[in-house]
mmCIF file of C-alpha atoms in Angstrom:
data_model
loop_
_atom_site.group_PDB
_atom_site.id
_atom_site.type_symbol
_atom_site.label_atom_id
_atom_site.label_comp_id
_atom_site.label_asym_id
_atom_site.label_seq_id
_atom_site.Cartn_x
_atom_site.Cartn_y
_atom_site.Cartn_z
ATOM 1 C CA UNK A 1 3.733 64.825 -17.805
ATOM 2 C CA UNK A 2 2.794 67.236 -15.591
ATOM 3 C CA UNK A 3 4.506 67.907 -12.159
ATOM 4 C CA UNK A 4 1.651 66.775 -9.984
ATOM 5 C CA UNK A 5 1.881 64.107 -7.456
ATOM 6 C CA UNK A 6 -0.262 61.171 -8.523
ATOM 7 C CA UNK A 7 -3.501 61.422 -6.454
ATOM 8 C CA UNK A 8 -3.473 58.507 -3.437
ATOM 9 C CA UNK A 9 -6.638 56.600 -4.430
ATOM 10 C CA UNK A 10 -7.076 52.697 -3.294
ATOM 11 C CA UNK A 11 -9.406 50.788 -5.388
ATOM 12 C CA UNK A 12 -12.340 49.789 -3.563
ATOM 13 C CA UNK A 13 -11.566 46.278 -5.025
ATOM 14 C CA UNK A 14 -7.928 46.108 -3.590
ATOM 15 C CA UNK A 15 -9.213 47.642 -0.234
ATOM 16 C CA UNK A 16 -11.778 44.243 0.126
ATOM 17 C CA UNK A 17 -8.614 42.267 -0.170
ATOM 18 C CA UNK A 18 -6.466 43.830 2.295
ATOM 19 C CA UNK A 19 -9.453 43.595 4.634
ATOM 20 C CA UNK A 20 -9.526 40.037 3.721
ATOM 21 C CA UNK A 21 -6.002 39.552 4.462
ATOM 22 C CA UNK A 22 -5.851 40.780 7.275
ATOM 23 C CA UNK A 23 -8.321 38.478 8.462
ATOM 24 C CA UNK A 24 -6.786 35.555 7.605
ATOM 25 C CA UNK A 25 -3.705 36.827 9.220
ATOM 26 C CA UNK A 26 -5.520 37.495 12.280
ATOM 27 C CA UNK A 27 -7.088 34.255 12.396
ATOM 28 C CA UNK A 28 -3.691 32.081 12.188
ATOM 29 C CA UNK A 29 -2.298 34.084 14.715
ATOM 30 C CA UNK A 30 -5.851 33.296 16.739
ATOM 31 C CA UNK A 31 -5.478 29.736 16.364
ATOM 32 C CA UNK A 32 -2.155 29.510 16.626
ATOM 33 C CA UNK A 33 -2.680 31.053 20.027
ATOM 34 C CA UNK A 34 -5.487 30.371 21.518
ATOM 35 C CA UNK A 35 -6.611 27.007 19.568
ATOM 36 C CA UNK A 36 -9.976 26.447 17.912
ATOM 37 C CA UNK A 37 -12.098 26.894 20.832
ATOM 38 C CA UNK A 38 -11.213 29.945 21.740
ATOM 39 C CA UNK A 39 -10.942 31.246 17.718
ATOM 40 C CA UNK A 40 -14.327 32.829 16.363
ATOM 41 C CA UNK A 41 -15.369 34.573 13.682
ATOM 42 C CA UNK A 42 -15.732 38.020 16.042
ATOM 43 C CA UNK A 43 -12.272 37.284 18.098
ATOM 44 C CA UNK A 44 -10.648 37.228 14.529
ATOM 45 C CA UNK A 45 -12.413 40.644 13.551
ATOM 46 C CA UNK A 46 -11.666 42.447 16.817
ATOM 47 C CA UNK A 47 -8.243 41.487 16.443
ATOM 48 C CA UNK A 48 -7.912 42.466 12.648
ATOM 49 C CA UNK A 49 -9.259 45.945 13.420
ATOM 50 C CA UNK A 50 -12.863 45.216 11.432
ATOM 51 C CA UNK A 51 -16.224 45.012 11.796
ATOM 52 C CA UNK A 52 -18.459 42.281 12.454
ATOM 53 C CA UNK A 53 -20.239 42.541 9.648
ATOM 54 C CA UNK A 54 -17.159 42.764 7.420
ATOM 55 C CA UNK A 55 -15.958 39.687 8.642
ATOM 56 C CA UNK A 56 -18.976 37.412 7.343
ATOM 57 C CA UNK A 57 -18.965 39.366 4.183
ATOM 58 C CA UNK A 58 -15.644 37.716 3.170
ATOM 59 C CA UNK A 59 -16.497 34.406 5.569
ATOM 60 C CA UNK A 60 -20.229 33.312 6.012
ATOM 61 C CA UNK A 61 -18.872 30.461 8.627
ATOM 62 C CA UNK A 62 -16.133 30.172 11.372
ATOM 63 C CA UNK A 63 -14.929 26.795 8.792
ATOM 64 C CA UNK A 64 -14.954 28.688 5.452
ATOM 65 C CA UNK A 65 -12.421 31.851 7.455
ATOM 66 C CA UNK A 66 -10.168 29.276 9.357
ATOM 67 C CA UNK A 67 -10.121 26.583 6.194
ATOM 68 C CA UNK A 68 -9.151 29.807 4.081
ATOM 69 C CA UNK A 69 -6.647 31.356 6.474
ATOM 70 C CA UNK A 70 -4.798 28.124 6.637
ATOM 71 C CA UNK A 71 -4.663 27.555 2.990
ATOM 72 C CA UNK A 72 -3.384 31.436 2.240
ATOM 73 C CA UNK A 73 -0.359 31.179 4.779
ATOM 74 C CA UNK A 74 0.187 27.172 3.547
ATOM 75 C CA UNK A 75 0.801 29.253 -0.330
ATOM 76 C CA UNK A 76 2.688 31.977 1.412
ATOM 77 C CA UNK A 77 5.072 29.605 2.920
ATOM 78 C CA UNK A 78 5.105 27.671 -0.375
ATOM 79 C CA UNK A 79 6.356 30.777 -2.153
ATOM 80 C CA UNK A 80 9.119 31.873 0.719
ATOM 81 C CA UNK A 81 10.234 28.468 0.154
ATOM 82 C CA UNK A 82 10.551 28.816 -3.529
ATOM 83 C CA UNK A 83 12.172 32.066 -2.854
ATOM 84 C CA UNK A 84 14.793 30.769 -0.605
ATOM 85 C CA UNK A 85 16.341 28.955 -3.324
ATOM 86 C CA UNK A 86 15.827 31.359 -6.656
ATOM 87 C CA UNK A 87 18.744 29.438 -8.524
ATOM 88 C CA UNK A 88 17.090 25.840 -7.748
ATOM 89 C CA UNK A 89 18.549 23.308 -6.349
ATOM 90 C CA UNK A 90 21.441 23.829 -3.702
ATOM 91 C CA UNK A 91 23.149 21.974 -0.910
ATOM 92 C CA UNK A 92 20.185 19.422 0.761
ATOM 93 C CA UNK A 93 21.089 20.169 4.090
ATOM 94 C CA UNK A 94 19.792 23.731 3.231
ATOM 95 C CA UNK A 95 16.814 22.502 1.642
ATOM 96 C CA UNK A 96 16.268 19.818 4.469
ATOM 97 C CA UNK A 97 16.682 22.274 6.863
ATOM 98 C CA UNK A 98 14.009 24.753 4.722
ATOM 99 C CA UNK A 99 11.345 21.949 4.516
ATOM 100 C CA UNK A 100 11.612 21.535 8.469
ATOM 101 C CA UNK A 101 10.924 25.253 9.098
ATOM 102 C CA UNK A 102 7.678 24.917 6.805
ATOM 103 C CA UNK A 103 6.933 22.691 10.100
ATOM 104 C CA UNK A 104 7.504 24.196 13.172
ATOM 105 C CA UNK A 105 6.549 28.367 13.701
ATOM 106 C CA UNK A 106 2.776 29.622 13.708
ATOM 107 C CA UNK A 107 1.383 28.153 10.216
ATOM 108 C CA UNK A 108 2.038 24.648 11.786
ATOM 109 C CA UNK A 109 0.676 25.287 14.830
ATOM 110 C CA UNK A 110 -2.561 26.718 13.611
ATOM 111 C CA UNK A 111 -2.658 23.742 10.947
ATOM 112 C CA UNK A 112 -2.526 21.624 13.174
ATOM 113 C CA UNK A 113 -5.062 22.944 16.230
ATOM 114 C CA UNK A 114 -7.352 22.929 12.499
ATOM 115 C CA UNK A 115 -6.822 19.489 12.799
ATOM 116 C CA UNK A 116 -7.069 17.884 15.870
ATOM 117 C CA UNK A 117 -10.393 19.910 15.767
ATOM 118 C CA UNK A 118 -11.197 18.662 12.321
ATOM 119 C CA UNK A 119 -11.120 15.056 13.916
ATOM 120 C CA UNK A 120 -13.644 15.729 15.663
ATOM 121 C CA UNK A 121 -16.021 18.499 13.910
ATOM 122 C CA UNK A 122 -17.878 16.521 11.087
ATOM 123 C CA UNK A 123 -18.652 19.697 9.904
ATOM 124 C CA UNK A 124 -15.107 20.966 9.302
ATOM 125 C CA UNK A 125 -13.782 17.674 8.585
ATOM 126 C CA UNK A 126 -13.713 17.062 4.565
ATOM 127 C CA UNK A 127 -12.797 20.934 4.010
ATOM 128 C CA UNK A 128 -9.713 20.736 5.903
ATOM 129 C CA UNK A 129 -9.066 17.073 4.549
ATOM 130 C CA UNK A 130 -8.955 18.331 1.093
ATOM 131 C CA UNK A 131 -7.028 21.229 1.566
ATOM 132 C CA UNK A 132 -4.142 19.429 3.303
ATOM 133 C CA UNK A 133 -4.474 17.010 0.563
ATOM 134 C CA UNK A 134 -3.845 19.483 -1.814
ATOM 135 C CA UNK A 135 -0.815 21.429 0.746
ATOM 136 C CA UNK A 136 0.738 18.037 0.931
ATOM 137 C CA UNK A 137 1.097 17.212 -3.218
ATOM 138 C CA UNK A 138 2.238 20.734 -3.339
ATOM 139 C CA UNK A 139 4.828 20.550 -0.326
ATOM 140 C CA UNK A 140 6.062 17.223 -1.992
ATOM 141 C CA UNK A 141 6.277 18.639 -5.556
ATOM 142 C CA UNK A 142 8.521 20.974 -4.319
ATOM 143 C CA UNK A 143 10.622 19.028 -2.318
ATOM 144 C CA UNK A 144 11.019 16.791 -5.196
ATOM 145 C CA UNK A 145 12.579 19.430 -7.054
ATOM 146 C CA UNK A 146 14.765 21.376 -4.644
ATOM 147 C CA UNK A 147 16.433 18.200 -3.203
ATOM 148 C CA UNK A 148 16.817 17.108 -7.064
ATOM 149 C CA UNK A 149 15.414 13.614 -6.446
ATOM 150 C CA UNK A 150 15.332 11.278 -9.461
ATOM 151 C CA UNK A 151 11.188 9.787 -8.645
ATOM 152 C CA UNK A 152 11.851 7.302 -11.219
ATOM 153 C CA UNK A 153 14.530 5.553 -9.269
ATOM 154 C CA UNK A 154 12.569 3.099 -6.979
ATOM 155 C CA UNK A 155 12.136 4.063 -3.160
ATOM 156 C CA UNK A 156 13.175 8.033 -4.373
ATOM 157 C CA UNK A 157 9.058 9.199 -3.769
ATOM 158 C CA UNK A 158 8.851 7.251 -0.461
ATOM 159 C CA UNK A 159 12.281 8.442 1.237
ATOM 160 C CA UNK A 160 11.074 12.042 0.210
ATOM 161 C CA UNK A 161 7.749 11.423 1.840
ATOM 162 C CA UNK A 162 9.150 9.665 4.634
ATOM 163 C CA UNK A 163 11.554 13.416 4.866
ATOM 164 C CA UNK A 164 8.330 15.128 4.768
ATOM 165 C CA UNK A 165 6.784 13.059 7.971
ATOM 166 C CA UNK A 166 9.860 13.599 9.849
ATOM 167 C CA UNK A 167 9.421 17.481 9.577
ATOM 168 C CA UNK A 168 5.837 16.803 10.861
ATOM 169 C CA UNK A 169 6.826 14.614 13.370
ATOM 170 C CA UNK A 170 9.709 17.415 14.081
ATOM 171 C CA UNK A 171 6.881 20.011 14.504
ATOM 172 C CA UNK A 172 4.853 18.542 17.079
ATOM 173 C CA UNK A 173 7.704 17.854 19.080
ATOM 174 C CA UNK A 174 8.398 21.688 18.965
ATOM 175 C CA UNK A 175 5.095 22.667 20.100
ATOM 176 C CA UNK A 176 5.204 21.766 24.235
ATOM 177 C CA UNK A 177 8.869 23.060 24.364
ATOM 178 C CA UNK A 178 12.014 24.708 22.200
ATOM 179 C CA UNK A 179 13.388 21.610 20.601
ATOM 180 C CA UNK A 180 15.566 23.743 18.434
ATOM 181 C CA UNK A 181 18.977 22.226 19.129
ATOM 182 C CA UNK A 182 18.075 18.490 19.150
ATOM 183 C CA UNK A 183 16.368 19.191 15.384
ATOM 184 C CA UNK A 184 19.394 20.744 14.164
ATOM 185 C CA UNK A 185 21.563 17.898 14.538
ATOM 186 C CA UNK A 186 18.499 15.340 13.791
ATOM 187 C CA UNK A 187 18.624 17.825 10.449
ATOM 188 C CA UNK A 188 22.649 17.395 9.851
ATOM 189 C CA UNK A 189 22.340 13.468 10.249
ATOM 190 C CA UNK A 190 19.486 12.878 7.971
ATOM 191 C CA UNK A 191 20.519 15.433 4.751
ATOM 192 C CA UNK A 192 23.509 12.756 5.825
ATOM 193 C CA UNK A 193 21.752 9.814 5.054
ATOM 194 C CA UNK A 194 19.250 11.430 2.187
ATOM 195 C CA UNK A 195 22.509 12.533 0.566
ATOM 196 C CA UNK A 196 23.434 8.383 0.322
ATOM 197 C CA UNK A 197 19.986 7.608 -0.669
ATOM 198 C CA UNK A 198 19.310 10.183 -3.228
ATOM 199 C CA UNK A 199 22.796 9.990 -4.918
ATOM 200 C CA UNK B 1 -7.186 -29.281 52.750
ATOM 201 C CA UNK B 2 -10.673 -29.245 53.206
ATOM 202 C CA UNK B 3 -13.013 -29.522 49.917
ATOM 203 C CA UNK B 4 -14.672 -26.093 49.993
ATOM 204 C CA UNK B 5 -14.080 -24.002 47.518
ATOM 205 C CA UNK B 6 -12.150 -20.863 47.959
ATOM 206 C CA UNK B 7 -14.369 -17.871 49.089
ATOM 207 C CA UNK B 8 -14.719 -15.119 45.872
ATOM 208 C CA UNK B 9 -13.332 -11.996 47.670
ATOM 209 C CA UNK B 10 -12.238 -9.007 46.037
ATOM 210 C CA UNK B 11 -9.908 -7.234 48.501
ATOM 211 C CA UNK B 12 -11.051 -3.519 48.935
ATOM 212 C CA UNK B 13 -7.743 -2.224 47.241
ATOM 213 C CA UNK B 14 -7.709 -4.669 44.213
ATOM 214 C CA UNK B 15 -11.152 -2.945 43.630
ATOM 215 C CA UNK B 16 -9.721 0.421 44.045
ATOM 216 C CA UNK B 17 -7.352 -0.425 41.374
ATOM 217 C CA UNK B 18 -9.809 -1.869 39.055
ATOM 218 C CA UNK B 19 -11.800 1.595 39.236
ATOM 219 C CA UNK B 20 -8.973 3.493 38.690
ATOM 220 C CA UNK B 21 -7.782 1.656 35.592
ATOM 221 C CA UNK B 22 -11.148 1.546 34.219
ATOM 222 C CA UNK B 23 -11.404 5.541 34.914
ATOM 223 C CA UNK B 24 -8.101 5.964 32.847
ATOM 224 C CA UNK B 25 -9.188 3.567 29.946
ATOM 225 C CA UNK B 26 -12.516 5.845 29.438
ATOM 226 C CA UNK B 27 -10.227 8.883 29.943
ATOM 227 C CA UNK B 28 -8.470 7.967 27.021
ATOM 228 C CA UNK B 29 -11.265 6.849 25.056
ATOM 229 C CA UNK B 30 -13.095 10.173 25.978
ATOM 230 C CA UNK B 31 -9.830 12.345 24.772
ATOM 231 C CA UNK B 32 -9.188 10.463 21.499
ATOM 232 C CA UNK B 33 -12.920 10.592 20.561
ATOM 233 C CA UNK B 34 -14.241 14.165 21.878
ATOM 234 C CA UNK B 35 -10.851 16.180 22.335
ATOM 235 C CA UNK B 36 -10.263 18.244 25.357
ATOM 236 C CA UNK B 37 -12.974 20.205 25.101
ATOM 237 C CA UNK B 38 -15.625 17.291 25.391
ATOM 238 C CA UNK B 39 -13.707 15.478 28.059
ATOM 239 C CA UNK B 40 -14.943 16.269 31.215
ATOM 240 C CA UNK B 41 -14.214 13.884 34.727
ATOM 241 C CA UNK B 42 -18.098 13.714 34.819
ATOM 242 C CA UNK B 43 -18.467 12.423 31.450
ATOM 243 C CA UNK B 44 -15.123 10.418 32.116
ATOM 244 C CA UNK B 45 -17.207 8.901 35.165
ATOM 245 C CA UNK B 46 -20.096 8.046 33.719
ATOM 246 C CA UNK B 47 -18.398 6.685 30.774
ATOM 247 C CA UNK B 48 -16.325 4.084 33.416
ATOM 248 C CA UNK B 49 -19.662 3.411 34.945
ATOM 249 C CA UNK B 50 -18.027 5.496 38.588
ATOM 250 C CA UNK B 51 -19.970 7.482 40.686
ATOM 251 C CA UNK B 52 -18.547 11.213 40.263
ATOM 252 C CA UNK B 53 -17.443 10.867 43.617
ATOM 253 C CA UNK B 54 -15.165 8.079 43.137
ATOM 254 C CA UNK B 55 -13.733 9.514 40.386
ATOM 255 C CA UNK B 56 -12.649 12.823 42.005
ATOM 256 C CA UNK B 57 -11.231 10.601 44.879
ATOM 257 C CA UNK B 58 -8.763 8.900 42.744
ATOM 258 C CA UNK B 59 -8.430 11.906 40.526
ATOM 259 C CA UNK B 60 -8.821 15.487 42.316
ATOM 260 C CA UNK B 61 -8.754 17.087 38.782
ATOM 261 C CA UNK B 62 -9.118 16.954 35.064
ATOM 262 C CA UNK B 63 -5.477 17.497 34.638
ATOM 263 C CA UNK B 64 -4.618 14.552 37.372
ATOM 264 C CA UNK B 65 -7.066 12.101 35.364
ATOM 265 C CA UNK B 66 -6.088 13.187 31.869
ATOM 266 C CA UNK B 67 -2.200 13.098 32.100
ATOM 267 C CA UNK B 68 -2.219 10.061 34.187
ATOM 268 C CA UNK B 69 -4.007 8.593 31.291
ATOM 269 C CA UNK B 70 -1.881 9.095 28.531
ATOM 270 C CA UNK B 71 1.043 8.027 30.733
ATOM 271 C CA UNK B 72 -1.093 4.859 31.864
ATOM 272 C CA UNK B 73 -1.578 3.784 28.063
ATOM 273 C CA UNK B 74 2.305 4.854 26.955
ATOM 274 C CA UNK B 75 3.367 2.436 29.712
ATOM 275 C CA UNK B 76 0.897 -0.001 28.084
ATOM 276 C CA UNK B 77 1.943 0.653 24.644
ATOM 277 C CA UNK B 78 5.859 0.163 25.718
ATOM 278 C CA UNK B 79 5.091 -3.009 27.375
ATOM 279 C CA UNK B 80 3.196 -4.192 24.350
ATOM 280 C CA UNK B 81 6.189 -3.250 21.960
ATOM 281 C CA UNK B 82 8.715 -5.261 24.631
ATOM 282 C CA UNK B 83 6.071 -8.376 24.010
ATOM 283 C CA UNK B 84 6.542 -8.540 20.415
ATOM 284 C CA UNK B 85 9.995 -9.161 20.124
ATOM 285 C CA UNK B 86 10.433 -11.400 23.322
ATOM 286 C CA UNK B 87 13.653 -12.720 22.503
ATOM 287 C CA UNK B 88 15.368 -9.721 21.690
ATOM 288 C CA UNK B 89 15.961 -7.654 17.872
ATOM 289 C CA UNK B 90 14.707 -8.923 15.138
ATOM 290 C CA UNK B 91 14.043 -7.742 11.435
ATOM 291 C CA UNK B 92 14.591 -4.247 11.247
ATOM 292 C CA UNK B 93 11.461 -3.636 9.293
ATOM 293 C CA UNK B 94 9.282 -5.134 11.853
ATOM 294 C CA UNK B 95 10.572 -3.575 14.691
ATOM 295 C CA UNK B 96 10.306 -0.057 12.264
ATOM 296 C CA UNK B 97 6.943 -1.193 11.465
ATOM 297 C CA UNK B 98 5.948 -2.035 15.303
ATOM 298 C CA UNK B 99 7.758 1.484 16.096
ATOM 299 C CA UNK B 100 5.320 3.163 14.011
ATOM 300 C CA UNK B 101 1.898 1.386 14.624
ATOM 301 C CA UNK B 102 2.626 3.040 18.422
ATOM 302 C CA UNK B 103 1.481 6.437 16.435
ATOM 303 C CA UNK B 104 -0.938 5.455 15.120
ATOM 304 C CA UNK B 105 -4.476 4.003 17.425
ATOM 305 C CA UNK B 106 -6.460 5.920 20.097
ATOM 306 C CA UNK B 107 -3.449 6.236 22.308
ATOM 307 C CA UNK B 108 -1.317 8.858 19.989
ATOM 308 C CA UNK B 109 -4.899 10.510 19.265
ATOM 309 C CA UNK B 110 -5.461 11.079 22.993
ATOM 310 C CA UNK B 111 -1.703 12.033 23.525
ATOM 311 C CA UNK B 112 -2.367 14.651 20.586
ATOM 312 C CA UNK B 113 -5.182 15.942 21.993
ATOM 313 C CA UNK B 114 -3.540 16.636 25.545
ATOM 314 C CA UNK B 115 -0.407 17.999 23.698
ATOM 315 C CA UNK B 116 -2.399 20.899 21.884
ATOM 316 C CA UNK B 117 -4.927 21.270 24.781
ATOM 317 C CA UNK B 118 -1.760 21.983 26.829
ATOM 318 C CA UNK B 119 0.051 24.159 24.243
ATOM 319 C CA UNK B 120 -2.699 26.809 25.037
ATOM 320 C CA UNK B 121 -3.437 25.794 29.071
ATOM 321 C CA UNK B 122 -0.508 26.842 31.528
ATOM 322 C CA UNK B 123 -2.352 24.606 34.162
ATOM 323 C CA UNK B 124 -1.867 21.758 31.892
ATOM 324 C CA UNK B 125 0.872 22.527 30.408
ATOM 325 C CA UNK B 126 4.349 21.454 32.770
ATOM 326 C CA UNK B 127 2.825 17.979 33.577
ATOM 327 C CA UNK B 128 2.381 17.285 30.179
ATOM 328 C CA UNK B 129 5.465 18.614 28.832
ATOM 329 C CA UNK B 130 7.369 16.371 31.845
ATOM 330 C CA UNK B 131 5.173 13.494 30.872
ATOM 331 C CA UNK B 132 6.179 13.783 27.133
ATOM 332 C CA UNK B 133 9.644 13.848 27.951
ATOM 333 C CA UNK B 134 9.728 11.308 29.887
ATOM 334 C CA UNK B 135 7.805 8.885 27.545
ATOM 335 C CA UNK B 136 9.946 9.957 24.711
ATOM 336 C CA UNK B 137 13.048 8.865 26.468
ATOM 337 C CA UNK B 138 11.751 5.626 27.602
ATOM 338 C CA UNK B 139 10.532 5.050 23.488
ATOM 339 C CA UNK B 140 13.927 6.161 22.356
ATOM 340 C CA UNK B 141 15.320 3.541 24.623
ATOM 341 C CA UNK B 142 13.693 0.935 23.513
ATOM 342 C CA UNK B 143 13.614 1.508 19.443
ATOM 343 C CA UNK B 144 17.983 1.907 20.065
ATOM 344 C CA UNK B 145 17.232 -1.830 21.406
ATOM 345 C CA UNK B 146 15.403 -3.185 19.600
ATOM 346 C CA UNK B 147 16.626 -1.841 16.128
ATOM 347 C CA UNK B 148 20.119 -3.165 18.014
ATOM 348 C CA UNK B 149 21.939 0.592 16.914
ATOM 349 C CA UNK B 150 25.346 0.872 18.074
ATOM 350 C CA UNK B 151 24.920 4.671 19.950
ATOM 351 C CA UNK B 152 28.721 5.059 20.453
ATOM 352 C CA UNK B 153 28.973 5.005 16.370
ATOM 353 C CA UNK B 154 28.585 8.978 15.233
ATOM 354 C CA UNK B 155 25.425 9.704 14.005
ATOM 355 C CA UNK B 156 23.230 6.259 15.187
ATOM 356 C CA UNK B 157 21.531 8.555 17.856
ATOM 357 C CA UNK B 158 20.019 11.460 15.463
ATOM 358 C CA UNK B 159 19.144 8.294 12.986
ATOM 359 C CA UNK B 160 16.729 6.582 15.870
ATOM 360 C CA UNK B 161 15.504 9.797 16.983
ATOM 361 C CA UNK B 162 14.406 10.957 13.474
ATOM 362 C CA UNK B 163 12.936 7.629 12.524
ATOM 363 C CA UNK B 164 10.936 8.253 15.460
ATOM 364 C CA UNK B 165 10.190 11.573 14.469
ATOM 365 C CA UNK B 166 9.069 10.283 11.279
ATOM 366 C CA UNK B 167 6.513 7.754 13.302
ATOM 367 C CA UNK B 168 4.947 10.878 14.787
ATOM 368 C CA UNK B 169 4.876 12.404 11.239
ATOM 369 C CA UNK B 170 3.005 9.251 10.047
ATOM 370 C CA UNK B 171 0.498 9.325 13.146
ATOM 371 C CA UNK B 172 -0.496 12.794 12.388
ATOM 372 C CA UNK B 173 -1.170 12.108 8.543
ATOM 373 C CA UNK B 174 -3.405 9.265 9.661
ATOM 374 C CA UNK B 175 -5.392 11.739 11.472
ATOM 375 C CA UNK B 176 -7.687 12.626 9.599
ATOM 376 C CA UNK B 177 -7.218 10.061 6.302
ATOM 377 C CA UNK B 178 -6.626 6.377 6.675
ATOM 378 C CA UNK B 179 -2.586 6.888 5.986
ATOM 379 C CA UNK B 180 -2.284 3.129 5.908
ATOM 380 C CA UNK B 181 -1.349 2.111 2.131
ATOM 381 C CA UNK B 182 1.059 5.306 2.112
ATOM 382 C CA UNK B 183 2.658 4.699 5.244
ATOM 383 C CA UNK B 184 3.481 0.835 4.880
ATOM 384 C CA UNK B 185 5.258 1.549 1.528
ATOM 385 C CA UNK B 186 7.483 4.561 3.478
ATOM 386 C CA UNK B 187 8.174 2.007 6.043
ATOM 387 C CA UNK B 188 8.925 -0.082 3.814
ATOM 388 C CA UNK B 189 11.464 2.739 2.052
ATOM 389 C CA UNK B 190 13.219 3.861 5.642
ATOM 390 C CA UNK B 191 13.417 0.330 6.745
ATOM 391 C CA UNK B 192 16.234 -0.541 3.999
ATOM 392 C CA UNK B 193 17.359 2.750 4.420
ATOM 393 C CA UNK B 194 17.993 2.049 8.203
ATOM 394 C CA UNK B 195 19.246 -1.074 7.646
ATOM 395 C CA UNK B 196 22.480 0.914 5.415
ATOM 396 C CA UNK B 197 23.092 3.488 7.538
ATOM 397 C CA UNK B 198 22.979 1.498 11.060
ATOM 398 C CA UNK B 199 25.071 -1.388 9.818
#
């Protein structure tokens, strides 16, 4: 070893994917923000700090950056959620409370402007179907295993879905104004009641 | 009595209310189908089969026509859940399952799309928010009713709200995917669980 610092050198490789990532950050901030009409492919670049050109390098089409940004927070959140709990399974009102956060802050509320316009934009429509297909076996996989519910006891899959619809339903009710202190005791009574269910 | 038969006269303001109800039905048609965006008071007009004129005079703007709408159909919808049960509560899961078909149908699609349009639009955004409220009370009130909950017993309150938090949960999964198999076996789930925990 020789006492010289170790030359600063980024990979050309690793600097494509922090330009990448900083694109998708830019455009769930966008449309959580400003919604999807006012979210473009050069809004999302100016914001990020890149070029144009850059920008449709990574993401030929407005659908392909926003379908992709929404997917890379859904798998961040998926992993801080995993990470809350590193020991597994703990008290369910903490993991209640967990899977309701998932819903309300910016990832929901650019999911969800992805959808309403998905409802009506054939051509982003079965892109942002499948991918919440896919977000929603993951986000129940992993409630399954941090409430520790038995899915071969009958009704255990459907009250853990029904958990999962609530948070939803908790979300959109959070998006016109703070509905913080009305979900935290709607969160008490039902880790309450899932408690009773899930045994 | 003479034998003539009665003269076919619509008074002036019986066809001033006919216009405006029809203007509000399109207005919710337009919103569920097109989103904000694509729903305009022109193409709301022409849609009703109103001059543009008569529209504005009932409605001076696109926020007057499109948050009367939603409020027009939720006072609808509420009437129409009242109907069902005439004589009073019934089966828990019907009532759940009544609770829940109200998120479901172009009038939570219309609501949704008003709801996000107004998360980004400050002109839009205090009617709706007072609107919402204001529904949401009046739904809560009824579902305590009709799913005859005791609100003095600890905890009954939080259980109705969430169960209709859940129903909004289940709307927005039926977005974009026909939800329906899913959703009837949840009901099906949080009905008996309902049934437990409100006695």
């Amino acid at each position: 070893m020789n006492g010289a610092p170790p030359v600063e050198r980024v990979p050309k490789q690793d600097r494509s994917r922090a330009t990448r990532q900083r694109l998708l950050e830019a455009a769930v901030a966008c449309l959580a923000e400003h919604g999807w009409a006012g979210s473009t492919v050069s809004v999302v670049a100016e914001r990020a700090g890149v070029s144009r050109g850059a920008a449709q390098h990574h993401f030929p089409t407005r659908e392909d950056l926003f379908t992709a940004a929404v997917e890379y927070v859904a798998e961040e959140r998926s992993t801080a959620l995993r990470d809350l709990f590193p020991d597994g399974p703990t008290d369910r009102h903490a993991v209640v409370a967990a899977l309701v956060d998932l819903y309300t802050g910016p990832l929901f509320r650019a999911a969800l402007h992805l959808w309403v316009a998905a409802s009506n934009e054939e051509q982003l429509r079965p892109r942002v179907t499948e991918l919440e297909a896919r977000v929603g076996r993951e986000t129940h996989r992993i409630a399954v295993e941090l409430l520790n519910a038995d899915e071969t006891r009958p009704g255990a899959r459907e009250t853990v879905q029904g958990l999962l619809d609530m948070s939803r339903g908790l979300g959109l009710a959070n998006l016109l104004t703070d509905d913080k202190a009305r979900r935290e005791r709607v969160v008490a009574q039902w880790s309450e009641i899932l408690d009773g269910v899930l045994g």
